[in-house]
CSV table of C-alpha atoms and ligand atoms in Angstrom, one decimal:
chain,number,residue,atom,x,y,z
A,1,MET,CA,20.3,-15.9,3.4
A,2,THR,CA,18.4,-13.0,2.1
A,3,ILE,CA,19.4,-11.4,-1.2
A,4,LEU,CA,18.9,-7.6,-1.0
A,5,VAL,CA,18.1,-6.1,-4.4
A,6,ARG,CA,19.2,-2.5,-4.2
A,7,ARG,CA,18.8,0.4,-6.5
A,8,THR,CA,21.8,1.9,-8.3
A,9,LYS,CA,21.4,5.5,-9.3
A,10,GLY,CA,17.7,5.2,-8.4
A,11,LYS,CA,17.1,2.3,-10.7
A,12,LEU,CA,16.7,-1.4,-10.1
A,13,PRO,CA,18.5,-3.8,-12.5
A,14,ALA,CA,15.8,-5.5,-14.6
A,15,ASN,CA,17.7,-8.8,-14.5
A,16,LYS,CA,17.7,-8.9,-10.8
A,17,ILE,CA,13.9,-8.3,-10.6
A,18,ARG,CA,13.6,-11.1,-13.2
A,19,ALA,CA,15.7,-13.5,-11.0
A,20,ALA,CA,13.6,-12.7,-8.0
A,21,GLY,CA,10.4,-13.3,-10.0
A,22,GLU,CA,11.7,-16.7,-11.3
A,23,ALA,CA,12.6,-17.6,-7.7
A,24,ILE,CA,8.9,-17.1,-6.8
A,25,GLY,CA,8.0,-19.6,-9.6
A,26,LYS,CA,10.3,-22.1,-7.7
A,27,GLY,CA,8.6,-21.6,-4.3
A,28,ARG,CA,10.7,-18.8,-2.9
A,29,ILE,CA,9.5,-15.8,-0.9
A,30,VAL,CA,10.1,-12.2,-2.0
A,31,VAL,CA,9.5,-8.9,-0.3
A,32,PHE,CA,8.6,-6.3,-2.9
A,33,PRO,CA,7.3,-2.8,-3.2
A,34,THR,CA,3.8,-1.9,-4.4
A,35,GLU,CA,2.1,1.5,-4.6
A,36,THR,CA,0.3,0.8,-1.3
A,37,VAL,CA,2.7,-0.9,1.1
A,38,TYR,CA,5.5,-3.5,0.8
A,39,GLY,CA,4.2,-7.1,0.2
A,40,ILE,CA,5.7,-10.5,1.1
A,41,GLY,CA,5.0,-12.6,-1.9
A,42,GLY,CA,5.0,-16.2,-3.0
A,43,ASP,CA,3.4,-18.4,-5.7
A,44,ALA,CA,-0.4,-18.3,-5.0
A,45,LEU,CA,-0.9,-21.7,-6.5
A,46,ASP,CA,1.8,-23.4,-4.3
A,47,LYS,CA,0.3,-24.1,-0.9
A,48,ASP,CA,3.7,-24.7,0.7
A,49,ALA,CA,4.9,-21.2,-0.4
A,50,VAL,CA,1.7,-19.7,0.9
A,51,ARG,CA,2.2,-21.5,4.2
A,52,SER,CA,5.7,-20.2,4.5
A,53,ILE,CA,4.4,-16.6,4.2
A,54,PHE,CA,1.9,-17.2,7.1
A,55,ARG,CA,4.7,-18.8,9.1
A,56,ILE,CA,7.2,-15.9,8.5
A,57,LYS,CA,4.6,-13.3,9.4
A,58,GLY,CA,3.0,-15.2,12.3
A,59,ARG,CA,-0.3,-14.6,10.5
A,60,PRO,CA,-3.4,-16.5,11.8
A,61,PRO,CA,-4.2,-19.2,9.3
A,62,ASP,CA,-7.8,-18.1,8.9
A,63,ASN,CA,-6.8,-14.6,7.7
A,64,PRO,CA,-6.8,-14.8,3.9
A,65,VAL,CA,-4.2,-13.1,1.7
A,66,ILE,CA,-4.6,-11.0,-1.5
A,67,VAL,CA,-3.5,-12.5,-4.8
A,68,HIS,CA,-1.7,-10.1,-7.1
A,69,VAL,CA,-1.8,-10.4,-10.9
A,70,ALA,CA,0.0,-8.6,-13.7
A,71,HIS,CA,-2.8,-9.0,-16.3
A,72,ALA,CA,-6.5,-8.7,-15.8
A,73,SER,CA,-7.0,-11.9,-17.8
A,74,ASP,CA,-5.2,-13.9,-15.1
A,75,VAL,CA,-8.2,-13.3,-12.9
A,76,ARG,CA,-10.1,-16.0,-14.9
A,77,LEU,CA,-7.7,-18.6,-13.5
A,78,LEU,CA,-8.4,-17.6,-9.9
A,79,VAL,CA,-12.2,-17.1,-9.8
A,80,SER,CA,-15.2,-19.1,-10.9
A,81,GLU,CA,-17.2,-16.1,-12.0
A,82,ILE,CA,-16.5,-12.4,-12.7
A,83,PRO,CA,-19.5,-10.3,-11.9
A,84,ALA,CA,-20.3,-7.5,-14.4
A,85,THR,CA,-19.7,-4.8,-11.8
A,86,ALA,CA,-16.3,-6.3,-11.0
A,87,ARG,CA,-15.3,-6.1,-14.7
A,88,ILE,CA,-16.2,-2.4,-14.7
A,89,LEU,CA,-14.1,-1.8,-11.6
A,90,MET,CA,-11.2,-3.7,-13.0
A,91,GLU,CA,-11.3,-1.7,-16.2
A,92,THR,CA,-11.5,1.6,-14.4
A,93,PHE,CA,-9.2,1.2,-11.4
A,94,TRP,CA,-6.6,-1.5,-12.3
A,95,PRO,CA,-3.8,-1.4,-12.0
A,96,GLY,CA,-4.4,0.3,-8.7
A,97,PRO,CA,-5.2,0.1,-4.9
A,98,LEU,CA,-8.5,-1.8,-5.3
A,99,THR,CA,-8.9,-5.5,-4.2
A,100,LEU,CA,-11.9,-7.4,-5.3
A,101,VAL,CA,-13.3,-10.4,-3.4
A,102,MET,CA,-14.9,-13.0,-5.8
A,103,LYS,CA,-15.8,-16.7,-5.7
A,104,LYS,CA,-12.6,-18.8,-5.9
A,105,SER,CA,-11.8,-21.4,-8.5
A,106,GLU,CA,-10.5,-24.9,-7.9
A,107,ALA,CA,-6.9,-23.7,-8.7
A,108,VAL,CA,-6.7,-21.5,-5.5
A,109,PRO,CA,-5.4,-23.5,-2.5
A,110,ASN,CA,-7.3,-23.1,0.8
A,111,ALA,CA,-4.2,-21.8,2.4
A,112,VAL,CA,-4.6,-18.6,0.4
A,113,THR,CA,-8.2,-18.0,1.4
A,114,GLY,CA,-8.1,-19.2,5.0
A,115,GLY,CA,-10.6,-21.8,4.0
A,116,LEU,CA,-13.1,-19.3,2.6
A,117,GLY,CA,-14.9,-20.0,-0.7
A,118,THR,CA,-13.8,-16.6,-2.0
A,119,VAL,CA,-10.5,-15.1,-3.1
A,120,SER,CA,-9.3,-11.5,-3.2
A,121,VAL,CA,-7.4,-10.2,-6.2
A,122,ARG,CA,-5.7,-7.1,-7.3
A,123,MET,CA,-3.3,-5.7,-9.9
A,124,PRO,CA,-0.8,-3.3,-8.3
A,125,ALA,CA,0.2,0.0,-9.9
A,126,ASN,CA,3.9,-0.4,-9.5
A,127,SER,CA,6.3,-1.3,-12.3
A,128,VAL,CA,8.6,-3.4,-10.1
A,129,ALA,CA,5.7,-5.4,-8.7
A,130,LEU,CA,4.3,-5.9,-12.2
A,131,SER,CA,7.7,-7.0,-13.7
A,132,LEU,CA,8.1,-9.4,-10.7
A,133,ILE,CA,4.7,-11.0,-11.1
A,134,LYS,CA,5.3,-11.4,-14.9
A,135,ALA,CA,8.7,-13.0,-14.3
A,136,ALA,CA,7.1,-15.3,-11.7
A,137,GLY,CA,4.8,-16.6,-14.4
A,138,THR,CA,2.1,-17.2,-11.7
A,139,PRO,CA,-0.2,-15.1,-9.6
A,140,VAL,CA,1.5,-13.9,-6.4
A,141,ALA,CA,-0.1,-14.2,-3.0
A,142,ALA,CA,1.1,-11.3,-1.0
A,143,PRO,CA,-0.1,-9.9,2.4
A,144,SER,CA,1.5,-6.8,3.8
A,145,ALA,CA,5.2,-7.5,4.6
A,146,ASN,CA,5.0,-6.5,8.3
A,147,LEU,CA,5.1,-9.2,11.0
A,148,SER,CA,1.5,-9.9,12.0
A,149,GLY,CA,-0.2,-7.2,14.1
A,150,ARG,CA,2.5,-4.5,13.5
A,151,PRO,CA,2.3,-1.4,11.3
A,152,SER,CA,2.7,-2.0,7.6
A,153,ILE,CA,6.1,-1.4,5.9
A,154,THR,CA,6.4,1.4,3.4
A,155,THR,CA,10.2,1.7,2.9
A,156,PHE,CA,13.1,-0.6,2.0
A,157,GLY,CA,14.9,0.1,5.2
A,158,GLU,CA,11.9,-1.0,7.3
A,159,ALA,CA,11.6,-4.2,5.2
A,160,VAL,CA,15.3,-5.0,5.8
A,161,ALA,CA,15.0,-4.3,9.5
A,162,GLU,CA,12.0,-6.6,9.9
A,163,LEU,CA,12.7,-9.4,7.4
A,164,ASP,CA,16.4,-9.7,6.6
A,165,GLY,CA,17.3,-13.4,7.2
A,166,ARG,CA,13.6,-14.5,7.1
A,167,VAL,CA,12.9,-14.3,3.3
A,168,ASP,CA,14.8,-15.1,0.1
A,169,PHE,CA,14.8,-11.6,-1.5
A,170,ILE,CA,14.0,-8.0,-0.5
A,171,ILE,CA,13.6,-5.6,-3.3
A,172,ASP,CA,14.2,-1.9,-2.9
A,173,GLY,CA,11.4,0.1,-4.3
A,174,GLY,CA,12.0,3.3,-2.3
A,175,LYS,CA,9.0,4.8,-0.4
A,176,CYS,CA,5.5,3.6,-1.3
A,177,ARG,CA,3.5,6.2,-3.2
A,178,ILE,CA,0.2,5.7,-1.3
A,179,GLY,CA,1.3,4.4,2.1
A,180,VAL,CA,-1.9,2.6,3.2
A,181,GLU,CA,-3.1,-0.8,1.9
A,182,SER,CA,-5.7,-1.4,-0.9
A,183,THR,CA,-9.4,-0.9,-0.6
A,184,VAL,CA,-11.1,-4.3,-0.2
A,185,LEU,CA,-14.5,-4.7,-1.8
A,186,ASP,CA,-16.7,-7.9,-1.6
A,187,MET,CA,-18.1,-8.4,-5.1
A,188,THR,CA,-20.1,-11.6,-4.3
A,189,ARG,CA,-23.2,-9.6,-3.1
A,190,LYS,CA,-25.8,-7.7,-5.1
A,191,LEU,CA,-24.5,-4.5,-3.7
A,192,PRO,CA,-20.7,-4.5,-3.3
A,193,LEU,CA,-19.6,-4.3,0.3
A,194,LEU,CA,-16.6,-2.3,1.6
A,195,LEU,CA,-14.6,-4.6,3.9
A,196,ARG,CA,-11.6,-2.4,4.3
A,197,PRO,CA,-11.1,1.3,3.3
A,198,GLY,CA,-7.8,1.9,1.6
A,199,GLY,CA,-5.9,3.7,-1.1
A,200,LEU,CA,-8.8,4.0,-3.4
A,201,PRO,CA,-11.5,6.3,-1.9
A,202,VAL,CA,-15.1,5.0,-1.6
A,203,GLU,CA,-16.2,8.3,-3.3
A,204,GLU,CA,-14.3,7.3,-6.5
A,205,ILE,CA,-15.8,3.8,-6.6
A,206,GLU,CA,-19.3,5.2,-6.1
A,207,ARG,CA,-18.8,7.7,-8.9
A,208,VAL,CA,-18.4,4.7,-11.3
A,209,ILE,CA,-20.9,2.1,-10.0
A,210,GLY,CA,-23.2,4.1,-7.7
A,211,GLY,CA,-23.7,3.5,-4.0
A,212,ILE,CA,-22.0,0.6,-2.2
A,213,ASP,CA,-22.6,-1.0,1.2
A,214,ILE,CA,-20.1,-0.2,4.0
A,215,HIS,CA,-19.5,-2.8,6.6
A,216,PRO,CA,-19.8,-1.3,10.1
A,217,ALA,CA,-16.3,-2.6,11.0
A,218,ALA,CA,-14.8,-0.8,8.0
A,219,SER,CA,-14.5,2.3,10.2
A,220,GLY,CA,-12.0,0.4,12.4
A,221,ARG,CA,-14.2,1.1,15.4
A,222,GLY,CA,-15.1,-1.6,17.9
A,223,LYS,CA,-13.8,-5.1,18.3
A,224,PHE,CA,-15.0,-8.0,16.2
A,225,ARG,CA,-16.0,-11.2,17.8
A,226,GLY,CA,-17.0,-14.5,16.1
A,227,ARG,CA,-17.4,-14.8,12.4
A,228,ALA,CA,-16.2,-11.7,10.5
A,229,PRO,CA,-16.9,-11.3,6.8
A,230,SER,CA,-13.3,-10.3,6.4
A,231,PRO,CA,-11.2,-12.2,9.0
A,232,GLY,CA,-8.6,-9.4,9.1
A,233,MET,CA,-11.2,-7.2,10.9
A,234,LYS,CA,-11.0,-9.2,14.1
A,235,TYR,CA,-7.3,-9.2,14.6
A,236,ARG,CA,-5.2,-6.6,16.3
A,237,HIS,CA,-3.3,-4.7,13.6
A,238,TYR,CA,-1.1,-1.8,12.9
A,239,SER,CA,0.0,-1.5,16.5
A,240,PRO,CA,3.4,-0.3,17.7
A,241,VAL,CA,5.1,-2.8,20.1
A,242,HIS,CA,6.4,-0.5,22.8
A,243,SER,CA,4.3,2.7,22.4
A,244,SER,CA,0.6,3.0,23.3
A,245,VAL,CA,-1.4,5.0,20.8
A,246,ILE,CA,-4.2,7.2,22.0
A,247,LEU,CA,-6.5,8.6,19.3
A,248,PHE,CA,-8.2,12.0,19.6
A,249,GLU,CA,-11.1,11.8,17.2
A,250,LYS,CA,-12.3,15.0,15.4
A,251,GLY,CA,-15.1,16.7,17.3
A,252,GLN,CA,-14.3,14.7,20.5
A,253,ALA,CA,-16.7,15.9,23.1
A,254,SER,CA,-15.2,14.6,26.4
A,255,GLY,CA,-11.9,13.8,27.9
A,256,PRO,CA,-8.6,15.8,27.9
A,257,SER,CA,-7.3,17.5,24.7
A,258,ILE,CA,-4.0,16.4,23.2
A,259,ALA,CA,-2.1,19.2,25.0
A,260,GLU,CA,-3.8,18.3,28.4
A,261,ALA,CA,-3.0,14.6,27.9
A,262,ARG,CA,0.6,15.5,27.0
A,263,ASP,CA,1.0,17.6,30.2
A,264,ARG,CA,-0.6,14.9,32.4
A,265,LEU,CA,1.7,12.2,31.0
A,266,LEU,CA,4.9,14.3,31.1
A,267,SER,CA,4.2,15.3,34.7
A,268,SER,CA,3.9,11.5,35.5
A,269,GLY,CA,7.3,10.9,34.0
A,270,PHE,CA,6.2,9.3,30.7
A,271,THR,CA,7.7,10.0,27.3
A,272,VAL,CA,5.2,11.4,24.8
A,273,ALA,CA,5.1,12.1,21.1
A,274,MET,CA,2.2,13.8,19.3
A,275,LEU,CA,1.3,12.7,15.8
A,276,VAL,CA,-0.7,15.6,14.3
A,277,THR,CA,-1.6,17.7,11.3
A,278,ASP,CA,0.2,20.8,10.2
A,279,GLU,CA,-2.6,22.9,11.6
A,280,ALA,CA,-2.4,21.6,15.2
A,281,ARG,CA,-1.3,24.3,17.6
A,282,LEU,CA,1.1,22.4,19.8
A,283,ARG,CA,4.6,23.6,20.6
A,284,LYS,CA,5.9,21.8,23.7
A,285,GLY,CA,7.2,18.3,23.4
A,286,VAL,CA,7.9,16.0,20.5
A,287,VAL,CA,5.6,17.0,17.7
A,288,VAL,CA,5.5,14.9,14.5
A,289,ARG,CA,3.5,16.6,11.7
A,290,LEU,CA,2.2,14.3,8.9
A,291,GLY,CA,0.9,17.1,6.7
A,292,SER,CA,-2.0,19.5,6.3
A,293,SER,CA,-5.5,18.2,7.0
A,294,LYS,CA,-6.4,19.4,3.5
A,295,GLU,CA,-3.9,16.9,2.1
A,296,PRO,CA,-5.0,13.5,3.6
A,297,GLU,CA,-2.9,11.7,0.8
A,298,ARG,CA,0.2,13.1,2.4
A,299,ILE,CA,-0.9,12.0,5.9
A,300,ALA,CA,-1.6,8.5,4.6
A,301,LYS,CA,1.8,8.3,2.9
A,302,GLY,CA,3.7,9.1,6.1
A,303,LEU,CA,1.5,7.4,8.7
A,304,PHE,CA,3.0,3.9,9.0
A,305,SER,CA,6.6,5.1,8.9
A,306,ALA,CA,5.9,7.7,11.6
A,307,LEU,CA,4.4,5.0,13.8
A,308,ARG,CA,7.4,2.7,13.3
A,309,ARG,CA,9.9,5.5,13.9
A,310,LEU,CA,8.2,6.5,17.2
A,311,ASP,CA,7.9,2.9,18.3
A,312,ARG,CA,11.7,2.4,17.6
A,313,SER,CA,12.4,5.4,19.8
A,314,ARG,CA,10.4,3.5,22.5
A,315,VAL,CA,8.3,6.5,23.4
A,316,ASP,CA,5.7,5.5,26.0
A,317,PHE,CA,2.7,7.2,24.4
A,318,ILE,CA,1.7,8.4,20.9
A,319,LEU,CA,-1.1,11.0,21.0
A,320,ALA,CA,-2.6,10.9,17.5
A,321,GLU,CA,-4.9,13.6,16.0
A,322,GLY,CA,-7.9,12.3,14.0
A,323,ILE,CA,-8.8,13.7,10.6
A,324,ASP,CA,-11.9,13.9,8.4
A,325,GLU,CA,-13.1,10.6,7.0
A,326,LYS,CA,-13.4,12.1,3.5
A,327,GLY,CA,-11.4,10.4,0.6
A,328,ILE,CA,-8.4,8.5,1.8
A,329,GLY,CA,-9.1,10.0,5.3
A,330,LEU,CA,-11.4,7.0,6.0
A,331,ALA,CA,-8.4,4.6,5.5
A,332,VAL,CA,-6.2,6.7,7.7
A,333,MET,CA,-8.8,6.7,10.5
A,334,ASN,CA,-9.4,2.9,10.2
A,335,ARG,CA,-5.6,2.4,10.7
A,336,LEU,CA,-5.4,4.9,13.6
A,337,ARG,CA,-8.4,3.4,15.4
A,338,ARG,CA,-7.0,0.0,15.1
A,339,ALA,CA,-3.4,1.1,16.0
A,340,SER,CA,-4.9,2.6,19.2
A,341,GLY,CA,-6.9,-0.5,19.9
A,342,GLY,CA,-9.9,1.7,20.4
A,343,ASN,CA,-8.2,3.9,23.1
A,344,GLY,CA,-9.3,7.5,23.2
A,345,PRO,CA,-8.7,10.3,25.7
A,346,GLU,CA,-11.3,8.9,28.1
A,347,GLU,CA,-8.9,5.9,28.6
A,348,LEU,CA,-6.0,8.1,29.6
A,349,GLU,CA,-6.1,7.4,33.4
A,350,ASN,CA,-6.6,3.7,32.8
A,351,LEU,CA,-3.6,3.5,30.4
A,352,ILE,CA,-1.5,5.4,32.9
A,353,ALA,CA,-2.4,2.9,35.7
A,354,LEU,CA,-1.7,0.0,33.3
A,355,LYS,CA,1.7,1.3,32.3
A,356,THR,CA,2.6,2.2,35.8
A,357,GLY,CA,1.6,-1.3,36.9
A,358,THR,CA,3.7,-3.0,34.2
A,359,GLN,CA,6.8,-0.8,34.8
A,360,ARG,CA,7.0,-1.4,38.5
B,1,AMP,P1,-3.2,-7.7,4.0
B,1,AMP,O1,-2.8,-8.8,3.2
B,1,AMP,O2,-2.4,-7.5,5.2
B,1,AMP,O3,-3.3,-6.4,3.1
B,1,AMP,O4,-4.7,-8.0,4.4
B,1,AMP,C1,-5.6,-8.5,3.5
B,1,AMP,C2,-7.0,-8.1,4.0
B,1,AMP,O5,-7.9,-8.6,3.0
B,1,AMP,C3,-7.3,-8.8,5.3
B,1,AMP,O6,-8.0,-7.9,6.1
B,1,AMP,C4,-8.2,-10.0,4.9
B,1,AMP,O7,-9.1,-10.3,5.9
B,1,AMP,C5,-8.9,-9.4,3.6
B,1,AMP,N1,-9.3,-10.5,2.7
B,1,AMP,C6,-8.4,-11.2,1.9
B,1,AMP,N2,-9.1,-12.2,1.3
B,1,AMP,C7,-10.4,-12.1,1.6
B,1,AMP,C8,-11.6,-12.8,1.3
B,1,AMP,N3,-11.6,-13.8,0.5
B,1,AMP,N4,-12.7,-12.4,1.9
B,1,AMP,C9,-12.8,-11.4,2.7
B,1,AMP,N5,-11.7,-10.6,3.1
B,1,AMP,C10,-10.5,-11.0,2.6
B,2,MG,MG1,-1.7,-6.3,6.8
């Protein structure tokens, strides 16, 4: 049975957060809010708890999970060495949406790291998450709470719909403030390497420590085969189950426009929704606007919920408008590219043939 910890008058009872935290200390699994997305957490030092998380999510065992701490000093327990640059980043950006990959200590079970010699750590900027981790009395391993491959969860309602009956507690933290996952930075190299763009923009990191390397797969383009530096890169992720996402990149040179693709699909009898900025000039059909292209933070915040909502409505195609890769826009584009499985307008006819084939 899952205990749902609800808010009363907008507030969560402190004793209930404490009870959920103490349950983590006893090997239980808790879904909780962070400022990025909801996480599914368990005791990071208990390999059985960590294995349960993988099982519940259906997560491939080689895809490591992030360990969450409530005090920067807890990092010492988890890593064998804290590079000087990592210390600066922790002091500047924690608590916050920045995950640092460092060499792991003996204390961290292999189940957490997918067998890698490194562990990823962050301190979330969310008071519920921090109280929970403190009450657990142990670092909390917590990947995003979605079932593996699906869009991340950013509201309590989505968490209940997906995980009620599968975990011990689900805590209501309302809507996540940022809406995309943390930025993941590999600190084991001379020049830190961006593995996943996220809530903390690269520009802000570079303002503090100077230039960093950006892994080619961090854009979300292309498919990864073989050994990826960050195993999450090679798996399908953020994808709706029923709807096919087609991404229209900014400055796209060939293929139909969003309006043309919509007309083509509607005339073939498909249902279509358009996921666009406030500025897009589209009137006909189902238009979901995520915000102005000048406010990528707003777009990031609503992105996953919109994908989930449209998927629930079982719309055949989602035509998504790309945005600039500045600031958090890079994280938005990474998620959209991966949600679309790399499908752009030039794939339209192939996708139509594919869907027609599977429907008949
Ligand atoms: P999620 O838990 O869903 O936010 O995904 C965590 C992401 O961090 C995945 O893409 C992982 O591959 C990546 N990650 C976690 N730990 C490590 C690590 N030790 N080395 C490289 N990437 C990691
Ligand atoms: Mg995830």
